[in-house]
mmCIF file of C-alpha atoms in Angstrom:
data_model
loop_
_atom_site.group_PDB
_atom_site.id
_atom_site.type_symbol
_atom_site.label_atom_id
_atom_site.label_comp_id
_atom_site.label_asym_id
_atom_site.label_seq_id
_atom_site.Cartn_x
_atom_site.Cartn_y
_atom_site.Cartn_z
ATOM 1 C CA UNK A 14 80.521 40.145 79.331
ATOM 2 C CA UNK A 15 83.207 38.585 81.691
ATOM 3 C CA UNK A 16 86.130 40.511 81.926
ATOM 4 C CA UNK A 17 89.593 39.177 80.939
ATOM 5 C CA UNK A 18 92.277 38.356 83.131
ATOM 6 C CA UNK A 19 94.869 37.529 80.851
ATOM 7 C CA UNK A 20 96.144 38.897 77.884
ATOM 8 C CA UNK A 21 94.487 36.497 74.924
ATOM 9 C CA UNK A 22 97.564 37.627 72.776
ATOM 10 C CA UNK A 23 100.239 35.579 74.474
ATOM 11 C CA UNK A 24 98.123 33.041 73.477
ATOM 12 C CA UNK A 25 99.154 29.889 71.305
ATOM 13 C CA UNK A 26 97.285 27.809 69.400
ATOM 14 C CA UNK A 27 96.378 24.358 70.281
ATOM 15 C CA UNK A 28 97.668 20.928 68.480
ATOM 16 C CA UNK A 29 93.610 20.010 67.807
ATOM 17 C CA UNK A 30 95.579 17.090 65.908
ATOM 18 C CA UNK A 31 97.109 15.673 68.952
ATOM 19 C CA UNK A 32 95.434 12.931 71.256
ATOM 20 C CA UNK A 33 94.614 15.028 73.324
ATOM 21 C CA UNK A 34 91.839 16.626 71.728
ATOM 22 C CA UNK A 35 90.599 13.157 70.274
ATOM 23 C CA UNK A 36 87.442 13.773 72.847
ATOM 24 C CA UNK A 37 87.139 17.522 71.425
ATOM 25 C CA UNK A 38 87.294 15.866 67.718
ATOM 26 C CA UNK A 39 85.223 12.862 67.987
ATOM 27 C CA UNK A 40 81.425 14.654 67.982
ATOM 28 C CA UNK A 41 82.733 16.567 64.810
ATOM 29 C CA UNK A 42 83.383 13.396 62.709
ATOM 30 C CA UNK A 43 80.767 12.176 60.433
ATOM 31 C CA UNK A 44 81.193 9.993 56.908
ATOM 32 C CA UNK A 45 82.091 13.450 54.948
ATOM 33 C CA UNK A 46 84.372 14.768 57.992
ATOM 34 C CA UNK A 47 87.216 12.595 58.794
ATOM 35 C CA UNK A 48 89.833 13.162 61.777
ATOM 36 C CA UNK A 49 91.871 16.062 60.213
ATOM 37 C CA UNK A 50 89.073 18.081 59.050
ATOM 38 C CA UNK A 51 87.737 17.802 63.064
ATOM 39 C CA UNK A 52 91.005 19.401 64.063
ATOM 40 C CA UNK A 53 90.830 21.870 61.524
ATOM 41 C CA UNK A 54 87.429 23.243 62.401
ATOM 42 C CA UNK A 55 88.510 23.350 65.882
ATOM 43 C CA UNK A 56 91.151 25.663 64.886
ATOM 44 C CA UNK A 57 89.269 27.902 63.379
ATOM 45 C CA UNK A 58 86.931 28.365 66.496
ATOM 46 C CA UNK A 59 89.852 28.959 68.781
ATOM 47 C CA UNK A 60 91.467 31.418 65.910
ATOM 48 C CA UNK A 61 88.108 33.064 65.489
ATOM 49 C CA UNK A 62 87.237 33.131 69.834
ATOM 50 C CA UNK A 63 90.659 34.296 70.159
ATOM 51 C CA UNK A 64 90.325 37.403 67.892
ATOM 52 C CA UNK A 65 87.366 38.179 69.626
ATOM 53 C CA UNK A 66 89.153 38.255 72.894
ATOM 54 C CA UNK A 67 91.660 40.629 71.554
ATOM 55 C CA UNK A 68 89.473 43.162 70.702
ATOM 56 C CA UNK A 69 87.533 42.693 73.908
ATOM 57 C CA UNK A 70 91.296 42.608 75.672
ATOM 58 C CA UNK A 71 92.272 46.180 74.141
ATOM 59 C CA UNK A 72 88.875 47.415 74.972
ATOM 60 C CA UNK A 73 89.284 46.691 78.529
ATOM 61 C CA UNK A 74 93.327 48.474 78.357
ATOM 62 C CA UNK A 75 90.941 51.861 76.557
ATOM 63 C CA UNK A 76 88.749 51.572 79.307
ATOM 64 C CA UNK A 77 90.940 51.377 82.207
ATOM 65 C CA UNK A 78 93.112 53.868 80.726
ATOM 66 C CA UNK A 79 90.240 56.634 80.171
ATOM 67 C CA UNK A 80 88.819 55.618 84.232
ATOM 68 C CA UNK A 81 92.792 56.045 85.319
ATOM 69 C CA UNK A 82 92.710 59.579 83.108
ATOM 70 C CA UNK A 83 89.449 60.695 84.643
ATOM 71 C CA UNK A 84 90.246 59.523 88.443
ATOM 72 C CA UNK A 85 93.818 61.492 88.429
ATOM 73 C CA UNK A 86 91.772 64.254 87.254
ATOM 74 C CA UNK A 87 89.348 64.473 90.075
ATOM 75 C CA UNK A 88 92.291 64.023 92.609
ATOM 76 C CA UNK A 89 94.057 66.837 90.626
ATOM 77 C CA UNK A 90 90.713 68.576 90.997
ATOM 78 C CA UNK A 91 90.287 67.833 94.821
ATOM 79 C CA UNK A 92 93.768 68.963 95.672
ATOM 80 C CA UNK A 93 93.628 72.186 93.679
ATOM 81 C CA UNK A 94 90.475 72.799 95.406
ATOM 82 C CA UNK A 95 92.057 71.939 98.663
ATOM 83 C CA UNK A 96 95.056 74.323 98.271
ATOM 84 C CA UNK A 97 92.530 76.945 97.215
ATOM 85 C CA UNK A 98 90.770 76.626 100.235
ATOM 86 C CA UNK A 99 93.737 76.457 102.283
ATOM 87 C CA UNK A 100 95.462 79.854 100.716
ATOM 88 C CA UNK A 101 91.690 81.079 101.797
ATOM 89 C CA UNK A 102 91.963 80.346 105.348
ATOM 90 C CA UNK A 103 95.773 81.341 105.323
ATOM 91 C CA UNK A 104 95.061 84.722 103.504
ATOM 92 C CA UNK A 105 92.081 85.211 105.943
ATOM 93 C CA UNK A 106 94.124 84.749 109.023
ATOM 94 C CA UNK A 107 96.843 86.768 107.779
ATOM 95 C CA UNK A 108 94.336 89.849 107.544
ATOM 96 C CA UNK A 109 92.465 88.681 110.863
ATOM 97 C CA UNK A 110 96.361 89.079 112.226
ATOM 98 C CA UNK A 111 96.846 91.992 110.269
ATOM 99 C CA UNK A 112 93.509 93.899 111.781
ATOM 100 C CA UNK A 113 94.453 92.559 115.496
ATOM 101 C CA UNK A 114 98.496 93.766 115.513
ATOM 102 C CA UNK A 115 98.520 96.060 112.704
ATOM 103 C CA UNK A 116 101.273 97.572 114.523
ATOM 104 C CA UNK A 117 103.408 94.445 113.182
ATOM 105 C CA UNK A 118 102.598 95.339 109.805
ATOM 106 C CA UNK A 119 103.368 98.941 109.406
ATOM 107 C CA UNK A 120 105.999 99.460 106.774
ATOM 108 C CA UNK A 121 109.669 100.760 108.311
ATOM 109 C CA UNK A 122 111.343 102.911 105.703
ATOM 110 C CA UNK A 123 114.495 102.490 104.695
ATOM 111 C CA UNK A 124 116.131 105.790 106.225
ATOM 112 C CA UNK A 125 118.300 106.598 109.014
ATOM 113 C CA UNK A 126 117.286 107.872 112.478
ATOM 114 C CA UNK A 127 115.787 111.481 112.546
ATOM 115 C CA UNK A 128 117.524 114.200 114.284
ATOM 116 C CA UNK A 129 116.639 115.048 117.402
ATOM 117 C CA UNK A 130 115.263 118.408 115.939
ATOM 118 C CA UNK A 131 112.345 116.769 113.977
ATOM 119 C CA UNK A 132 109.341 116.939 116.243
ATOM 120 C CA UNK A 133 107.765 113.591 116.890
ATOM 121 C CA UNK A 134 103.574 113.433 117.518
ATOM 122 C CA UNK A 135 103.370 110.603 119.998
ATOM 123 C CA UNK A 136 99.738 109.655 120.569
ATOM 124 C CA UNK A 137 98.328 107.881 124.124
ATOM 125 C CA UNK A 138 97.979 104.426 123.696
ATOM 126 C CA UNK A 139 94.408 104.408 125.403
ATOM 127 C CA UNK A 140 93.618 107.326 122.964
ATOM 128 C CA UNK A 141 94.522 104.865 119.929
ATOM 129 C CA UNK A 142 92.922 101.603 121.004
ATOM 130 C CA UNK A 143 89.727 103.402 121.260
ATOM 131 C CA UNK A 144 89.848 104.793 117.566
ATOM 132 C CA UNK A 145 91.228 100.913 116.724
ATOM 133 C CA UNK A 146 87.435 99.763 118.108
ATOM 134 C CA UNK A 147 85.871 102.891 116.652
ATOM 135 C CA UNK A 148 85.139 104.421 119.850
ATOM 136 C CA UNK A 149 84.578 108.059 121.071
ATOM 137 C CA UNK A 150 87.820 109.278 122.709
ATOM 138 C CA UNK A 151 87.932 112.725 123.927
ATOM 139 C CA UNK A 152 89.953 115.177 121.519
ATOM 140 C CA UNK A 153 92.131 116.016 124.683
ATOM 141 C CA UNK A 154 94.589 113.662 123.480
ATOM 142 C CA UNK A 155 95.401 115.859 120.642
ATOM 143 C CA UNK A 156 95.960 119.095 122.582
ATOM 144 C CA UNK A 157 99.200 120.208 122.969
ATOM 145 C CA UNK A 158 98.775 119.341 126.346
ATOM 146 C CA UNK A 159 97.939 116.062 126.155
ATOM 147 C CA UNK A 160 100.881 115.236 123.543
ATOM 148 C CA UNK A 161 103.016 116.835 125.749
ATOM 149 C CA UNK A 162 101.529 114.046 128.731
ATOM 150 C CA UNK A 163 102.095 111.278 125.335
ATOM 151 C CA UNK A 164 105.683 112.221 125.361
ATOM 152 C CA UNK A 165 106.395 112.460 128.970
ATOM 153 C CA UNK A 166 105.056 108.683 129.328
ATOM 154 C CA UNK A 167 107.168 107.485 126.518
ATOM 155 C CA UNK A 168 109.759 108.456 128.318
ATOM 156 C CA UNK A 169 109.257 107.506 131.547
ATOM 157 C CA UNK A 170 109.307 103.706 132.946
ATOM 158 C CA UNK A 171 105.880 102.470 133.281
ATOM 159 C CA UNK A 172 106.114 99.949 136.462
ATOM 160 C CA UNK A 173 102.238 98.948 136.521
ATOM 161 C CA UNK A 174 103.175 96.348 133.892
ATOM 162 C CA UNK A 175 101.208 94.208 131.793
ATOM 163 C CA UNK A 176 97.668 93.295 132.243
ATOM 164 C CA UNK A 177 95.436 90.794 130.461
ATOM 165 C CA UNK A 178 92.583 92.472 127.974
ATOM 166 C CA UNK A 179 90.005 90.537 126.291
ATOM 167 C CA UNK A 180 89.440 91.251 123.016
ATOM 168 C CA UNK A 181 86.123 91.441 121.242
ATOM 169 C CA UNK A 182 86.238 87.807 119.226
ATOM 170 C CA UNK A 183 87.114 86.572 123.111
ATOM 171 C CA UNK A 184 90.970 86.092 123.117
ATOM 172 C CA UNK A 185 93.205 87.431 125.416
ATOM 173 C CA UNK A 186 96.039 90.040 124.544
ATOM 174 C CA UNK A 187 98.532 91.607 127.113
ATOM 175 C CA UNK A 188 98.771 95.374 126.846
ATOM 176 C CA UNK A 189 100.818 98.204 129.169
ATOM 177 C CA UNK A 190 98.275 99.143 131.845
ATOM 178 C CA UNK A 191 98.419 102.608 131.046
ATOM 179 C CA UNK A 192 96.578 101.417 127.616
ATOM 180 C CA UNK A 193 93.840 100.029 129.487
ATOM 181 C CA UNK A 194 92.972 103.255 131.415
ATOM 182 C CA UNK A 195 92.135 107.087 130.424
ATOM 183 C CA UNK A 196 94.638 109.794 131.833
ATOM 184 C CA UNK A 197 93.863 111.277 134.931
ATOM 185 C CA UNK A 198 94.237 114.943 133.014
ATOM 186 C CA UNK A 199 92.011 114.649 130.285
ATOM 187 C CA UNK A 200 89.626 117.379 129.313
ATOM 188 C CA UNK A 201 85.621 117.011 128.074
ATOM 189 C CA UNK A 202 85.427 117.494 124.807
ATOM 190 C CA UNK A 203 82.884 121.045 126.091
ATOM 191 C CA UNK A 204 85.810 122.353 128.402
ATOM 192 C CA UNK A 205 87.990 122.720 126.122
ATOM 193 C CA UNK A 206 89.484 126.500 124.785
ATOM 194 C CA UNK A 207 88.550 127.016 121.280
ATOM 195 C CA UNK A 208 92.425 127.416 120.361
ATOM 196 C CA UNK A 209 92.898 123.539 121.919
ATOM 197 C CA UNK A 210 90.299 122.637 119.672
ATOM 198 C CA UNK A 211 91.902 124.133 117.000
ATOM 199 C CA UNK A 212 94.929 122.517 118.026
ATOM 200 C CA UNK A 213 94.019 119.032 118.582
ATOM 201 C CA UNK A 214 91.800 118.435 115.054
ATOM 202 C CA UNK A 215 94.967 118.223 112.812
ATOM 203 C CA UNK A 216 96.650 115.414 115.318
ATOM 204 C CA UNK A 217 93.017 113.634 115.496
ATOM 205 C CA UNK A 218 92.693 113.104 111.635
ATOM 206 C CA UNK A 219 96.200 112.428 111.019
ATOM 207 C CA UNK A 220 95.330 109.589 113.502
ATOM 208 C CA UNK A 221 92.177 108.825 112.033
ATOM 209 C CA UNK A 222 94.463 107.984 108.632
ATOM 210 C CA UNK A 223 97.135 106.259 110.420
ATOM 211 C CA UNK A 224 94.947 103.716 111.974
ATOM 212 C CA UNK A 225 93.626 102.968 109.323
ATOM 213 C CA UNK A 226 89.877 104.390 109.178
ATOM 214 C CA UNK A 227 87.751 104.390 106.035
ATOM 215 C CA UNK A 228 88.536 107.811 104.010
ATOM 216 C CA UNK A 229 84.817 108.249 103.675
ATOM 217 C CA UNK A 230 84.362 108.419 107.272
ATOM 218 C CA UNK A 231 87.783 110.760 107.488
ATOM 219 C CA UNK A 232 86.504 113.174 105.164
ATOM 220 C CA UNK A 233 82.965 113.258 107.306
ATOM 221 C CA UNK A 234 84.109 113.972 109.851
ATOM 222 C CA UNK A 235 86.771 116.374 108.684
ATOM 223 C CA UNK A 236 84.068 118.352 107.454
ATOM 224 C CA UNK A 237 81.998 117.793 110.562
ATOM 225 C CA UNK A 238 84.789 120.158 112.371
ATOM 226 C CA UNK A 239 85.069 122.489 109.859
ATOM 227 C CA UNK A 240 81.368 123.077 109.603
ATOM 228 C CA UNK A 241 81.488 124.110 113.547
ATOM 229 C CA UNK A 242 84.504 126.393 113.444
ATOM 230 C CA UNK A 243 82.399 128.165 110.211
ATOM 231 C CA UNK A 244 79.447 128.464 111.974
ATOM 232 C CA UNK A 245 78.410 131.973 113.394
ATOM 233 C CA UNK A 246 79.036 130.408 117.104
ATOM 234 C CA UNK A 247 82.624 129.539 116.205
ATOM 235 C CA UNK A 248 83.590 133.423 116.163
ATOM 236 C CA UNK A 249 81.338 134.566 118.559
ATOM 237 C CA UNK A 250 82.168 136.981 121.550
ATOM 238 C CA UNK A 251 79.322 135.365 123.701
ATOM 239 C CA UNK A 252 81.574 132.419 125.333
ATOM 240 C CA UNK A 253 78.472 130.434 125.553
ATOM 241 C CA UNK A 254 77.736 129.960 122.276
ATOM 242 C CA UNK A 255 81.215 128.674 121.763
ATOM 243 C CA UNK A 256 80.735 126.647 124.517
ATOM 244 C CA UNK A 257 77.412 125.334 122.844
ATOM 245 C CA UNK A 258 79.271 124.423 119.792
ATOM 246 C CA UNK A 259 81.727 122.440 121.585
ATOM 247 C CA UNK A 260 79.061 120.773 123.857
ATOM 248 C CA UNK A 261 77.225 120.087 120.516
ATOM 249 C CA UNK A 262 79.968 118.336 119.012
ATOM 250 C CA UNK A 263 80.716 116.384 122.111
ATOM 251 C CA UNK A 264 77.750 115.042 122.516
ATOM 252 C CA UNK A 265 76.833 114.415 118.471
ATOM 253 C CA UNK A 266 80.200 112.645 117.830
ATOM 254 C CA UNK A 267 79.644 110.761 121.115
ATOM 255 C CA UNK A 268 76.588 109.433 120.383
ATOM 256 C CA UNK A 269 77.658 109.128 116.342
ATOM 257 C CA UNK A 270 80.019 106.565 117.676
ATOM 258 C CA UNK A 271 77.725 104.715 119.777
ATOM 259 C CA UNK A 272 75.658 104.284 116.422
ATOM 260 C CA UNK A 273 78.397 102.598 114.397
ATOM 261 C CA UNK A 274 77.748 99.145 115.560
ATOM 262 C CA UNK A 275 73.808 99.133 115.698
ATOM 263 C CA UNK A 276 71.712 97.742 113.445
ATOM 264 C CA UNK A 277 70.180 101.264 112.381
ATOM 265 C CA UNK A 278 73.842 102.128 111.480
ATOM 266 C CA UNK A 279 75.116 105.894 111.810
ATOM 267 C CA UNK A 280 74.756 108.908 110.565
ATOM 268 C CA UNK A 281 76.207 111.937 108.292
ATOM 269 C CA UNK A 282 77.292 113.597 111.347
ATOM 270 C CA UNK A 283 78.818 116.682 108.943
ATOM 271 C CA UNK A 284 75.700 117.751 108.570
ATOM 272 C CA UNK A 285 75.008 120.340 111.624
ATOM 273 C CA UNK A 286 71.595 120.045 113.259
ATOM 274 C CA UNK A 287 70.484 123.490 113.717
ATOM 275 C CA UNK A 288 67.436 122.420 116.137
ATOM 276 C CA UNK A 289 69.913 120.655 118.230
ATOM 277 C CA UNK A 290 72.563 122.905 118.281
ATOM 278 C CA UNK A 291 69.907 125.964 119.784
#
């Protein structure tokens, strides 16, 4: 069926009596149908073919309407999905931003300044990008010695700088250079005194929390320490087997670290290994 292209309402009838339409009214005459009765037939064909075109007519308006309806629905649908896909990517980069300068994100409270009697735990920055990538750092950094050498470089002028430091998706970040580099005092994990050890732990998990780390992997290792300063070594009077305990953990923790990222994964490093220990 063609489709209309103009509305067969507006439509008037024809004169079929006029001269006009003689040629339309001449086959219709016969000796029982004179010239009037032509025209009159020929009005009822256009009356009937024009209510046939205004059904057909409003049929076309339902139809367009219902394919307009249905088209601003899947462009409604496309856009919605679009803005969904964009808050994705948005929310993703926020967190990709939020991972990479967490720093940025930490919340300030709404307090004034502490008094200078309040003891503040500053941490190395070295020390803390290495728990950031999940990396062994010796617990030196804890000691009271070594947040004693924290402090002092927070507030001294550092004139090295900054220097460029790829990161691990391959962009490049500017850090202090004494963030890139290990302090020239620090202390294996094995040489340190039992009471540093001691010392240091607290400071290392409060870190652990602040940066962020899983608790699961907070409390393991939480309990990993604990589990060496109940063992019979811990309280010792032979210096070596202390020294054994803290070689232990060096090395375990060292190597528990190195496991993170393989495909084998890490392990429950709380549990002691006896064998390996002796």
């Amino acid at each position: 069926m063609n489709c209309l292209t103009i509305d067969p309402n507006l439509e008037q009838c024809p004169d079929f009596t006029s001269a006009l339409f003689q040629a339309s009214r001449t086959p219709l005459l016969s000796p029982t149908v004179d010239d009037n009765q032509a025209a009159v037939t020929l009005q009822m064909i256009w009356a009937a073919t024009n209510a046939a075109q205004r059904v057909q007519w409003q049929q076309q308006l339902d139809s367009d309407t219902l394919a307009a309806t249905e088209q601003h629905r899947l462009l409604a649908e496309v856009d919605e999905q679009r803005l969904a896909a964009l808050r994705l990517q948005e929310a993703a980069i926020a967190e990709e931003d939020r991972k990479k300068n967490c720093i940025h994100h930490i919340p300030i409270p709404d307090w004034p300044r502490p008094s200078r009697a309040v003891a503040t735990v500053l941490i190395c920055d070295f020390a803390l990008r290495k728990l950031d990538k999940a990396q062994f750092v010796e617990l030196y950094y804890w000691t009271n010695k070594g947040l004693a050498d924290a402090k002092l470089d927070f507030h001294s002028i550092n004139d090295d700088g900054l220097v460029p430091t790829a990161a691990a998706d391959g962009t490049t970040s500017w850090l202090p250079a004494g963030a890139t580099r290990p302090s020239s005092a620090v202390t294996a994990d094995h040489l340190l005194a039992p009471l540093d050890f001691t010392h240091a732990i607290p400071h290392y998990i409060a870190s652990l929390e602040q940066r962020g780390w899983e608790n699961s992997r907070i409390v393991m290792l939480a309990k990993f320490f604990g589990a060496l300063m109940l063992h019979d070594y811990w309280t010792s009077d032979d210096v070596f087997e202390q020294r054994a305990l803290l070689t232990y953990q060096e090395e375990q923790r060292r190597a528990w670290h190195q496991a993170i990222p393989q495909p084998s994964g890490a392990w429950n490093i709380s549990i002691i290994d006896e064998a390996e220990l002796l």
